[in-house]
Amino acid sequence: MKRIFWLSVLALGAGFGLRLFFVQKYPTNSTSDTVLYEQMATNWLHHHVYAMNVDGGIPPVDLRMPGYPAYLAVVYLLTGRTGEAARHYVMLGQIGVDLCGCLVTAWLAALLFSFKRDAGSWERVFLVTLWLAALCPFTANYTAVPLTEVFAVLFSGAAYVAMIALIRQATVRKMGLRKASWTEDHSEAALAFLGGLLIGAGTLFRPETPLLLVVGWIFLAVIWLRKKDYLRGLKLFAIAVAGCVLPLVPWAVRNAITLHEVQFLAPKNSNLPGELVPNGFMAWERTWLFRMKDCYAAPWKLNGDDINLGDLPARAFDTPEEKERVGAILERYNETDMLTAEEDAAFGRVAQERTARHPLRTYVWIPALRSLVIWFTPRIELLPYSGDVFPLKDAWENDRVDQGVTVGFFLLNILYLALAIGGGWILWRENAALRVAVALLVGYLVIRTVFLTTLETPEPRYVLECFPAILALGGQVFAGKRKRSETAGVAG
């Protein structure tokens, strides 16, 4: 154990160095989300109101979940600084959070490994996965930006651990071949509650986190369906739901008292009361937008800046006549830089016509392309590089350093995904319990990806919550085997 401890410290030290490099060399912020979080935290700390700044006032809002502003408020309280002046301290704190996430990911890998009958010791897969997580630049560079990602990754990983542990506990009894003891009954209930509690805590940072509860329990239900112990499965599910709701109750009570609405999550479209939800504009975007680069041309300019027709890609128009119609709408919009209900309705009619002409484009091809983009990307959106992989020759001639870094990160991302596929296949072949565990992890990755394709903007950062599962599966590729004499007693 002493050897494992010091090797773990070494991996975490390397991970700390990588994250500190990003914080020192490439600190950044989101002009919209970061500023909004900082306003909420500052108003919460100084005025005791969860509010944003609007026209000189601080009206209470529910635009964002309160977890990250609470973290910022704690940092502000400890440092005596707020906003931009405190960002360095915020990022340093996030380094610690992300390193905890690395340990959780390694724990998840070791737990998956423990299902195997004939395998090497858990220490190897734990350490390999810890190094993979500690040196993963895609999660590490999000410590250098005041956003929710590091917390979302941590709580997602911890929830994976609780659910996989619940699967293991249930399968210790050989899928129902013997009756559960009193201790096993209560340990399963504790794991179900803990899993729900962790998902609820994660929801305080990312409102879509309950997807993990729904998807996870669909696959967990397989165990109790096979055992025909329906009542037990329903009881554990109810316990998990209670655990998930518990951290959200104060938020819902606050919303009921302050905003006169029972709201457990943030509004889907992050709109203020009475603010126009641009449903027509978003429907139009869903007929052509699939790259993050396109977000800078349209959605991230909406209600704040001119949207130029020439900045939109050619696929945004089917005909020259349609381009003229969109240009006329944008011309009216650019007079005020605020979308009106009439302009939004006009975009909606364009979207309906485009969808009627090519329904597969809207409902199949664009979502499929969004899925590819958010998974197969260089993930350098926080770094000063273009992210343009293709065309290779032109990009190489324009800037060799930029192209070299971009292609390197692109290939590294593919390597992580390839390792995850390989590790998942290794586990899948082992036994029925591991098939349920792998199906749970992969099922969540698939459902979350489908969900993300419905959002207004396809940002690659939204799949980082899947990386604990990706890395834990990838670590299985490097797991060794031990002699049969050492493998007695592992449940399958």
Short mmCIF file of C-alpha atoms in Angstrom, two decimals:
data_model
loop_
_atom_site.label_atom_id
_atom_site.label_comp_id
_atom_site.label_asym_id
_atom_site.label_seq_id
_atom_site.Cartn_x
_atom_site.Cartn_y
_atom_site.Cartn_z
CA MET A 1 0.00 0.00 0.00
CA LYS A 2 2.93 2.33 0.64
CA ARG A 3 4.02 1.86 -2.98
CA ILE A 4 0.50 2.58 -4.25
CA PHE A 5 0.33 5.69 -2.08
CA TRP A 6 3.56 7.21 -3.36
CA LEU A 7 2.87 6.33 -6.99
CA SER A 8 -0.55 7.96 -6.61
CA VAL A 9 1.07 11.05 -5.10
CA LEU A 10 3.44 11.16 -8.09
CA ALA A 11 0.54 10.96 -10.56
CA LEU A 12 -1.38 13.66 -8.71
CA GLY A 13 1.76 15.80 -8.61
CA ALA A 14 2.09 15.53 -12.38
CA GLY A 15 -1.60 16.35 -12.72
CA PHE A 16 -1.18 19.36 -10.47
CA GLY A 17 1.71 20.60 -12.61
CA LEU A 18 -0.33 20.25 -15.81
CA ARG A 19 -3.28 22.12 -14.34
CA LEU A 20 -1.11 24.83 -12.87
CA PHE A 21 0.45 25.26 -16.32
CA PHE A 22 -2.99 25.87 -17.84
CA VAL A 23 -3.94 28.27 -15.03
CA GLN A 24 -0.73 30.26 -15.36
CA LYS A 25 -0.31 30.14 -19.13
CA TYR A 26 -3.86 30.01 -20.52
CA PRO A 27 -6.37 31.44 -18.03
CA THR A 28 -9.61 32.43 -19.72
CA ASN A 29 -13.28 33.10 -19.08
CA SER A 30 -16.66 32.93 -20.74
CA THR A 31 -17.89 36.42 -21.53
CA SER A 32 -21.47 35.39 -20.73
CA ASP A 33 -21.52 32.51 -18.24
CA THR A 34 -18.49 33.52 -16.17
CA VAL A 35 -19.68 37.10 -15.75
CA LEU A 36 -23.17 35.91 -14.84
CA TYR A 37 -21.87 33.46 -12.23
CA GLU A 38 -19.67 36.18 -10.75
CA GLN A 39 -22.56 38.63 -10.53
CA MET A 40 -24.74 36.07 -8.78
CA ALA A 41 -22.00 35.12 -6.32
CA THR A 42 -21.17 38.75 -5.52
CA ASN A 43 -24.80 39.75 -4.99
CA TRP A 44 -25.41 36.62 -2.92
CA LEU A 45 -22.44 37.39 -0.68
CA HIS A 46 -22.85 41.16 -0.33
CA HIS A 47 -26.62 41.64 -0.64
CA HIS A 48 -27.85 38.15 0.38
CA VAL A 49 -29.85 37.95 -2.83
CA TYR A 50 -29.30 35.34 -5.56
CA ALA A 51 -29.52 37.91 -8.34
CA MET A 52 -27.92 39.33 -11.46
CA ASN A 53 -27.29 42.93 -12.47
CA VAL A 54 -30.03 44.33 -14.72
CA ASP A 55 -30.32 48.06 -15.54
CA GLY A 56 -28.74 49.11 -12.26
CA GLY A 57 -30.85 46.75 -10.16
CA ILE A 58 -30.32 43.26 -8.80
CA PRO A 59 -33.53 41.29 -9.43
CA PRO A 60 -33.61 37.71 -8.07
CA VAL A 61 -33.32 35.09 -10.81
CA ASP A 62 -33.15 31.35 -11.38
CA LEU A 63 -31.18 31.44 -14.65
CA ARG A 64 -28.40 29.22 -13.31
CA MET A 65 -28.24 26.50 -10.70
CA PRO A 66 -26.75 27.77 -7.41
CA GLY A 67 -23.87 25.31 -6.96
CA TYR A 68 -21.14 27.18 -8.82
CA PRO A 69 -22.11 30.65 -7.53
CA ALA A 70 -21.99 29.13 -4.04
CA TYR A 71 -18.43 27.95 -4.69
CA LEU A 72 -17.48 31.41 -5.97
CA ALA A 73 -19.07 33.05 -2.92
CA VAL A 74 -16.99 30.85 -0.61
CA VAL A 75 -13.79 31.78 -2.48
CA TYR A 76 -14.78 35.46 -2.33
CA LEU A 77 -15.43 35.20 1.40
CA LEU A 78 -12.07 33.53 2.06
CA THR A 79 -9.98 35.83 -0.15
CA GLY A 80 -11.78 39.12 0.36
CA ARG A 81 -11.87 39.59 -3.41
CA THR A 82 -14.65 39.27 -5.97
CA GLY A 83 -15.12 38.95 -9.70
CA GLU A 84 -12.08 39.21 -11.92
CA ALA A 85 -9.78 39.96 -8.98
CA ALA A 86 -10.57 36.54 -7.47
CA ARG A 87 -10.39 34.43 -10.63
CA HIS A 88 -6.87 33.15 -9.95
CA TYR A 89 -7.94 31.85 -6.54
CA VAL A 90 -11.05 30.32 -8.11
CA MET A 91 -8.90 28.45 -10.61
CA LEU A 92 -6.46 27.23 -7.96
CA GLY A 93 -9.36 25.81 -6.00
CA GLN A 94 -10.62 24.09 -9.14
CA ILE A 95 -7.26 22.33 -9.47
CA GLY A 96 -7.96 20.57 -6.18
CA VAL A 97 -11.48 19.70 -7.25
CA ASP A 98 -10.29 18.24 -10.55
CA LEU A 99 -7.57 16.16 -8.89
CA CYS A 100 -10.25 14.70 -6.60
CA GLY A 101 -12.11 13.86 -9.80
CA CYS A 102 -9.02 12.00 -11.04
CA LEU A 103 -9.01 9.85 -7.88
CA VAL A 104 -12.71 9.12 -8.31
CA THR A 105 -12.11 8.07 -11.93
CA ALA A 106 -9.32 5.71 -10.85
CA TRP A 107 -11.61 4.30 -8.15
CA LEU A 108 -14.28 3.68 -10.78
CA ALA A 109 -11.78 1.78 -12.94
CA ALA A 110 -10.69 -0.39 -9.99
CA LEU A 111 -14.31 -1.09 -9.10
CA LEU A 112 -15.10 -2.23 -12.63
CA PHE A 113 -11.99 -4.39 -12.57
CA SER A 114 -13.11 -6.06 -9.33
CA PHE A 115 -15.99 -7.76 -11.19
CA LYS A 116 -13.56 -9.93 -13.14
CA ARG A 117 -12.92 -13.54 -12.14
CA ASP A 118 -9.42 -13.96 -13.55
CA ALA A 119 -7.61 -10.66 -13.51
CA GLY A 120 -4.59 -8.87 -12.16
CA SER A 121 -4.62 -6.87 -8.95
CA TRP A 122 -6.71 -3.71 -8.78
CA GLU A 123 -3.64 -1.57 -8.00
CA ARG A 124 -2.39 -1.62 -11.58
CA VAL A 125 -5.62 -0.53 -13.22
CA PHE A 126 -6.10 2.09 -10.48
CA LEU A 127 -2.69 3.62 -11.10
CA VAL A 128 -2.90 3.48 -14.90
CA THR A 129 -6.30 5.16 -14.87
CA LEU A 130 -5.10 7.75 -12.37
CA TRP A 131 -2.26 8.69 -14.72
CA LEU A 132 -4.66 8.80 -17.69
CA ALA A 133 -6.97 11.13 -15.78
CA ALA A 134 -4.24 13.27 -14.23
CA LEU A 135 -2.60 13.92 -17.60
CA CYS A 136 -5.81 14.33 -19.61
CA PRO A 137 -5.56 17.89 -21.01
CA PHE A 138 -9.23 18.01 -21.96
CA THR A 139 -10.43 18.05 -18.37
CA ALA A 140 -7.30 19.71 -16.97
CA ASN A 141 -7.63 22.88 -19.04
CA TYR A 142 -11.11 23.54 -17.63
CA THR A 143 -9.53 24.29 -14.27
CA ALA A 144 -8.34 27.51 -15.96
CA VAL A 145 -11.82 28.89 -16.62
CA PRO A 146 -14.54 29.88 -14.11
CA LEU A 147 -17.18 27.42 -15.29
CA THR A 148 -18.97 24.42 -13.79
CA GLU A 149 -17.15 21.64 -15.65
CA VAL A 150 -14.71 20.44 -12.97
CA PHE A 151 -17.51 20.05 -10.44
CA ALA A 152 -19.79 18.35 -12.95
CA VAL A 153 -17.03 15.86 -13.80
CA LEU A 154 -16.36 15.14 -10.11
CA PHE A 155 -19.98 14.50 -9.15
CA SER A 156 -20.70 12.51 -12.32
CA GLY A 157 -17.71 10.28 -11.64
CA ALA A 158 -18.73 9.78 -8.02
CA ALA A 159 -22.28 8.90 -9.07
CA TYR A 160 -20.90 6.34 -11.54
CA VAL A 161 -18.98 4.76 -8.65
CA ALA A 162 -22.08 4.53 -6.46
CA MET A 163 -24.17 2.93 -9.20
CA ILE A 164 -21.49 0.47 -10.26
CA ALA A 165 -20.95 -0.43 -6.60
CA LEU A 166 -24.68 -1.07 -6.32
CA ILE A 167 -24.50 -3.42 -9.31
CA ARG A 168 -21.59 -5.24 -7.70
CA GLN A 169 -23.39 -5.52 -4.37
CA ALA A 170 -26.47 -6.94 -6.05
CA THR A 171 -24.43 -9.46 -8.03
CA VAL A 172 -22.49 -10.73 -5.00
CA ARG A 173 -25.51 -12.96 -4.43
CA LYS A 174 -24.99 -14.53 -7.88
CA MET A 175 -27.91 -12.66 -9.42
CA GLY A 176 -30.34 -13.85 -6.75
CA LEU A 177 -29.15 -17.39 -6.06
CA ARG A 178 -29.22 -16.72 -2.33
CA LYS A 179 -31.29 -14.48 -0.12
CA ALA A 180 -29.90 -11.12 0.88
CA SER A 181 -28.75 -10.66 4.45
CA TRP A 182 -29.88 -7.75 6.61
CA THR A 183 -26.47 -6.11 6.11
CA GLU A 184 -26.64 -6.48 2.32
CA ASP A 185 -30.18 -5.08 2.25
CA HIS A 186 -29.06 -1.95 4.02
CA SER A 187 -25.82 -1.56 2.10
CA GLU A 188 -27.78 -1.60 -1.16
CA ALA A 189 -30.14 1.02 0.20
CA ALA A 190 -27.18 3.15 1.32
CA LEU A 191 -25.58 2.91 -2.13
CA ALA A 192 -28.87 3.79 -3.83
CA PHE A 193 -29.29 6.82 -1.58
CA LEU A 194 -25.65 7.86 -2.03
CA GLY A 195 -25.92 7.61 -5.81
CA GLY A 196 -29.04 9.75 -5.81
CA LEU A 197 -27.47 12.25 -3.41
CA LEU A 198 -24.40 12.64 -5.63
CA ILE A 199 -26.58 13.15 -8.70
CA GLY A 200 -28.60 15.74 -6.82
CA ALA A 201 -25.41 17.53 -5.76
CA GLY A 202 -24.21 17.46 -9.37
CA THR A 203 -27.55 18.92 -10.46
CA LEU A 204 -26.77 22.00 -8.39
CA PHE A 205 -24.00 22.62 -10.95
CA ARG A 206 -25.45 21.18 -14.18
CA PRO A 207 -29.27 20.92 -14.46
CA GLU A 208 -29.22 17.96 -16.88
CA THR A 209 -27.41 15.69 -14.38
CA PRO A 210 -30.64 13.78 -13.42
CA LEU A 211 -30.37 12.12 -16.84
CA LEU A 212 -27.79 9.92 -15.13
CA LEU A 213 -30.35 8.84 -12.54
CA VAL A 214 -32.93 7.92 -15.19
CA VAL A 215 -30.53 6.10 -17.51
CA GLY A 216 -28.68 4.42 -14.67
CA TRP A 217 -31.79 2.97 -13.16
CA ILE A 218 -33.07 1.70 -16.47
CA PHE A 219 -30.03 -0.56 -16.58
CA LEU A 220 -30.01 -1.30 -12.86
CA ALA A 221 -33.60 -2.50 -13.26
CA VAL A 222 -32.24 -5.37 -15.38
CA ILE A 223 -30.81 -6.95 -12.24
CA TRP A 224 -34.05 -6.91 -10.29
CA LEU A 225 -36.09 -7.93 -13.31
CA ARG A 226 -33.89 -10.98 -13.72
CA LYS A 227 -34.34 -11.78 -10.05
CA LYS A 228 -38.08 -11.04 -10.29
CA ASP A 229 -37.70 -8.92 -7.17
CA TYR A 230 -39.75 -6.00 -8.47
CA LEU A 231 -40.69 -4.55 -5.09
CA ARG A 232 -37.07 -4.40 -4.00
CA GLY A 233 -36.04 -2.63 -7.20
CA LEU A 234 -38.84 -0.08 -6.83
CA LYS A 235 -37.89 0.54 -3.20
CA LEU A 236 -34.25 1.18 -4.07
CA PHE A 237 -35.26 3.44 -6.96
CA ALA A 238 -37.48 5.46 -4.61
CA ILE A 239 -34.56 5.78 -2.18
CA ALA A 240 -32.30 7.01 -5.01
CA VAL A 241 -34.91 9.57 -6.12
CA ALA A 242 -35.22 10.81 -2.53
CA GLY A 243 -31.45 11.20 -2.36
CA CYS A 244 -31.45 13.16 -5.63
CA VAL A 245 -34.25 15.51 -4.57
CA LEU A 246 -32.82 16.23 -1.11
CA PRO A 247 -30.05 18.65 -2.20
CA LEU A 248 -32.49 20.43 -4.51
CA VAL A 249 -35.17 21.12 -1.90
CA PRO A 250 -33.61 24.38 -0.58
CA TRP A 251 -33.34 25.67 -4.16
CA ALA A 252 -36.97 24.79 -4.91
CA VAL A 253 -38.15 26.39 -1.66
CA ARG A 254 -36.19 29.54 -2.46
CA ASN A 255 -37.77 29.71 -5.92
CA ALA A 256 -41.25 29.15 -4.47
CA ILE A 257 -40.84 31.92 -1.92
CA THR A 258 -38.89 34.46 -3.99
CA LEU A 259 -40.12 33.84 -7.52
CA HIS A 260 -43.48 32.22 -6.70
CA GLU A 261 -42.73 29.07 -8.67
CA VAL A 262 -41.77 25.56 -7.63
CA GLN A 263 -38.66 25.17 -9.74
CA PHE A 264 -36.15 22.38 -8.97
CA LEU A 265 -34.00 23.11 -12.03
CA ALA A 266 -32.94 26.18 -14.00
CA PRO A 267 -35.23 27.23 -16.88
CA LYS A 268 -34.55 25.27 -20.06
CA ASN A 269 -33.80 28.37 -22.12
CA SER A 270 -32.22 30.47 -19.33
CA ASN A 271 -34.72 33.26 -19.88
CA LEU A 272 -35.79 35.99 -17.49
CA PRO A 273 -39.50 36.27 -16.56
CA GLY A 274 -41.33 37.86 -19.48
CA GLU A 275 -38.32 37.59 -21.76
CA LEU A 276 -38.90 36.33 -25.30
CA VAL A 277 -37.81 32.73 -25.82
CA PRO A 278 -36.49 32.65 -29.43
CA ASN A 279 -38.10 29.33 -30.37
CA GLY A 280 -38.33 30.23 -34.05
CA PHE A 281 -34.70 31.35 -34.22
CA MET A 282 -33.53 28.18 -32.45
CA ALA A 283 -35.64 26.01 -34.76
CA TRP A 284 -33.99 27.69 -37.74
CA GLU A 285 -30.53 27.04 -36.25
CA ARG A 286 -31.31 23.35 -35.81
CA THR A 287 -31.68 23.03 -39.58
CA TRP A 288 -28.03 23.93 -40.27
CA LEU A 289 -25.86 24.60 -37.18
CA PHE A 290 -23.64 21.75 -36.01
CA ARG A 291 -20.19 23.29 -35.40
CA MET A 292 -19.16 25.34 -32.39
CA LYS A 293 -17.51 27.81 -34.80
CA ASP A 294 -20.96 28.65 -36.17
CA CYS A 295 -22.14 29.64 -32.70
CA TYR A 296 -20.00 32.76 -32.93
CA ALA A 297 -21.82 33.76 -36.13
CA ALA A 298 -25.41 33.58 -34.88
CA PRO A 299 -26.62 32.33 -31.46
CA TRP A 300 -23.90 33.96 -29.34
CA LYS A 301 -24.57 37.30 -31.03
CA LEU A 302 -28.33 37.19 -30.52
CA ASN A 303 -29.75 40.08 -28.47
CA GLY A 304 -26.48 41.90 -28.15
CA ASP A 305 -24.72 42.28 -31.48
CA ASP A 306 -25.30 42.43 -35.23
CA ILE A 307 -25.69 39.10 -37.02
CA ASN A 308 -24.12 39.41 -40.45
CA LEU A 309 -25.53 37.42 -43.34
CA GLY A 310 -22.07 36.99 -44.83
CA ASP A 311 -20.83 35.23 -41.67
CA LEU A 312 -23.36 32.42 -42.02
CA PRO A 313 -22.31 29.24 -43.84
CA ALA A 314 -23.81 28.36 -47.22
CA ARG A 315 -25.70 25.39 -45.71
CA ALA A 316 -27.89 27.87 -43.80
CA PHE A 317 -29.76 28.55 -47.06
CA ASP A 318 -31.36 26.22 -49.57
CA THR A 319 -31.98 28.78 -52.29
CA PRO A 320 -30.97 32.36 -53.16
CA GLU A 321 -34.54 33.43 -52.40
CA GLU A 322 -34.32 31.95 -48.92
CA LYS A 323 -31.04 33.76 -48.33
CA GLU A 324 -32.71 37.04 -49.29
CA ARG A 325 -35.56 36.36 -46.82
CA VAL A 326 -33.14 35.64 -43.99
CA GLY A 327 -31.13 38.72 -44.95
CA ALA A 328 -34.26 40.87 -44.73
CA ILE A 329 -35.07 39.49 -41.25
CA LEU A 330 -31.52 40.10 -40.06
CA GLU A 331 -31.57 43.61 -41.48
CA ARG A 332 -34.58 44.44 -39.29
CA TYR A 333 -32.99 42.71 -36.30
CA ASN A 334 -29.70 44.60 -36.70
CA GLU A 335 -31.48 47.93 -36.28
CA THR A 336 -31.94 47.22 -32.56
CA ASP A 337 -29.88 44.06 -31.93
CA MET A 338 -32.91 42.70 -30.06
CA LEU A 339 -35.06 39.96 -31.54
CA THR A 340 -38.76 40.78 -31.70
CA ALA A 341 -41.64 38.31 -31.65
CA GLU A 342 -42.34 39.07 -35.32
CA GLU A 343 -38.75 38.42 -36.35
CA ASP A 344 -38.66 35.22 -34.32
CA ALA A 345 -41.87 34.04 -35.98
CA ALA A 346 -40.33 34.78 -39.39
CA PHE A 347 -37.32 32.61 -38.53
CA GLY A 348 -39.77 29.93 -37.39
CA ARG A 349 -41.50 29.92 -40.78
CA VAL A 350 -38.15 29.56 -42.56
CA ALA A 351 -37.32 26.65 -40.25
CA GLN A 352 -40.65 24.93 -40.99
CA GLU A 353 -40.11 25.23 -44.73
CA ARG A 354 -36.54 23.90 -44.53
CA THR A 355 -37.65 20.98 -42.38
CA ALA A 356 -40.54 20.19 -44.71
CA ARG A 357 -38.13 20.06 -47.68
CA HIS A 358 -35.51 17.98 -45.88
CA PRO A 359 -36.89 16.37 -42.70
CA LEU A 360 -33.96 13.94 -42.44
CA ARG A 361 -31.56 16.86 -42.42
CA THR A 362 -33.23 18.40 -39.37
CA TYR A 363 -34.01 15.24 -37.43
CA VAL A 364 -31.14 12.92 -38.41
CA TRP A 365 -28.17 14.43 -40.25
CA ILE A 366 -27.69 17.65 -38.27
CA PRO A 367 -28.01 15.84 -34.88
CA ALA A 368 -25.61 13.16 -36.16
CA LEU A 369 -23.10 15.80 -37.23
CA ARG A 370 -23.46 17.53 -33.86
CA SER A 371 -22.68 14.21 -32.15
CA LEU A 372 -19.55 13.77 -34.22
CA VAL A 373 -18.40 17.32 -33.55
CA ILE A 374 -18.81 17.19 -29.77
CA TRP A 375 -17.02 13.85 -29.52
CA PHE A 376 -14.39 14.02 -32.28
CA THR A 377 -12.89 17.43 -31.75
CA PRO A 378 -9.41 18.69 -30.82
CA ARG A 379 -10.95 20.20 -27.63
CA ILE A 380 -8.78 23.30 -27.77
CA GLU A 381 -11.65 25.79 -27.40
CA LEU A 382 -9.91 27.33 -24.37
CA LEU A 383 -6.51 27.50 -26.04
CA PRO A 384 -5.20 30.06 -28.59
CA TYR A 385 -5.36 27.65 -31.53
CA SER A 386 -7.76 27.50 -34.44
CA GLY A 387 -9.01 23.93 -34.03
CA ASP A 388 -9.08 23.51 -37.82
CA VAL A 389 -7.90 19.98 -38.59
CA PHE A 390 -8.94 19.97 -42.24
CA PRO A 391 -7.85 20.69 -44.92
CA LEU A 392 -4.52 19.44 -43.64
CA LYS A 393 -2.30 20.88 -46.34
CA ASP A 394 -3.74 24.40 -46.26
CA ALA A 395 -3.73 24.56 -42.48
CA TRP A 396 -0.13 23.30 -42.33
CA GLU A 397 1.03 25.93 -44.80
CA ASN A 398 -0.78 28.73 -42.96
CA ASP A 399 0.49 27.95 -39.44
CA ARG A 400 2.51 24.83 -38.71
CA VAL A 401 2.53 25.27 -34.93
CA ASP A 402 -1.22 25.78 -34.82
CA GLN A 403 -1.84 22.79 -37.06
CA GLY A 404 0.59 20.60 -35.16
CA VAL A 405 -1.05 21.29 -31.80
CA THR A 406 -4.54 20.95 -33.22
CA VAL A 407 -3.87 17.63 -34.94
CA GLY A 408 -2.05 16.34 -31.86
CA PHE A 409 -5.01 17.07 -29.60
CA PHE A 410 -7.38 15.65 -32.22
CA LEU A 411 -5.47 12.36 -32.32
CA LEU A 412 -5.19 12.28 -28.53
CA ASN A 413 -8.96 12.61 -28.24
CA ILE A 414 -9.39 9.70 -30.67
CA LEU A 415 -6.89 7.66 -28.64
CA TYR A 416 -8.91 8.13 -25.44
CA LEU A 417 -12.09 7.06 -27.20
CA ALA A 418 -10.36 4.05 -28.79
CA LEU A 419 -9.03 2.96 -25.39
CA ALA A 420 -12.52 3.26 -23.93
CA ILE A 421 -13.97 1.08 -26.69
CA GLY A 422 -11.22 -1.49 -26.18
CA GLY A 423 -11.62 -1.52 -22.41
CA GLY A 424 -15.39 -1.75 -22.66
CA TRP A 425 -15.08 -4.76 -24.98
CA ILE A 426 -12.66 -6.48 -22.58
CA LEU A 427 -15.10 -6.06 -19.70
CA TRP A 428 -18.14 -7.01 -21.81
CA ARG A 429 -16.69 -10.44 -22.52
CA GLU A 430 -16.12 -11.22 -18.84
CA ASN A 431 -19.54 -11.91 -17.28
CA ALA A 432 -23.18 -10.85 -17.11
CA ALA A 433 -22.67 -8.43 -14.23
CA LEU A 434 -20.00 -6.52 -16.13
CA ARG A 435 -22.22 -6.40 -19.18
CA VAL A 436 -24.82 -4.59 -17.09
CA ALA A 437 -22.15 -2.22 -15.74
CA VAL A 438 -20.71 -1.47 -19.19
CA ALA A 439 -24.21 -1.07 -20.64
CA LEU A 440 -25.02 1.46 -17.92
CA LEU A 441 -21.97 3.58 -18.67
CA VAL A 442 -22.27 3.36 -22.46
CA GLY A 443 -26.04 3.86 -22.31
CA TYR A 444 -25.59 7.09 -20.40
CA LEU A 445 -22.98 8.31 -22.88
CA VAL A 446 -25.39 7.64 -25.75
CA ILE A 447 -28.46 9.20 -24.11
CA ARG A 448 -26.52 12.23 -22.97
CA THR A 449 -25.14 12.70 -26.48
CA VAL A 450 -28.65 12.54 -27.95
CA PHE A 451 -29.79 15.11 -25.40
CA LEU A 452 -26.90 17.43 -26.21
CA THR A 453 -27.79 17.45 -29.90
CA THR A 454 -31.10 19.14 -28.98
CA LEU A 455 -29.43 22.11 -27.28
CA GLU A 456 -29.10 25.48 -28.96
CA THR A 457 -25.30 25.29 -29.17
CA PRO A 458 -23.29 22.04 -29.60
CA GLU A 459 -20.37 22.76 -27.23
CA PRO A 460 -17.77 19.97 -26.83
CA ARG A 461 -17.37 20.78 -23.12
CA TYR A 462 -20.77 19.26 -22.41
CA VAL A 463 -19.43 15.72 -22.86
CA LEU A 464 -16.66 16.17 -20.28
CA GLU A 465 -19.05 14.69 -17.69
CA CYS A 466 -18.66 11.44 -19.63
CA PHE A 467 -14.89 11.40 -19.32
CA PRO A 468 -14.72 9.57 -15.96
CA ALA A 469 -16.45 6.66 -17.71
CA ILE A 470 -14.24 7.03 -20.83
CA LEU A 471 -11.03 7.03 -18.80
CA ALA A 472 -12.12 4.24 -16.44
CA LEU A 473 -12.97 2.01 -19.38
CA GLY A 474 -9.74 2.96 -21.15
CA GLY A 475 -7.69 1.97 -18.12
CA GLN A 476 -8.91 -1.62 -18.45
CA VAL A 477 -6.80 -2.04 -21.60
CA PHE A 478 -3.65 -1.90 -19.46
CA ALA A 479 -4.86 -4.25 -16.71
CA GLY A 480 -2.61 -7.24 -16.17
CA LYS A 481 -3.46 -10.80 -15.23
CA ARG A 482 -2.39 -12.75 -12.22
CA LYS A 483 -2.07 -16.43 -11.57
CA ARG A 484 -5.21 -18.44 -11.03
CA SER A 485 -4.15 -19.28 -7.49
CA GLU A 486 -4.56 -15.60 -6.64
CA THR A 487 -8.00 -15.13 -8.14
CA ALA A 488 -10.34 -17.07 -5.88
CA GLY A 489 -13.45 -15.45 -4.57
CA VAL A 490 -14.09 -12.63 -7.03
CA ALA A 491 -17.83 -12.35 -7.68
CA GLY A 492 -19.08 -12.52 -11.25
#
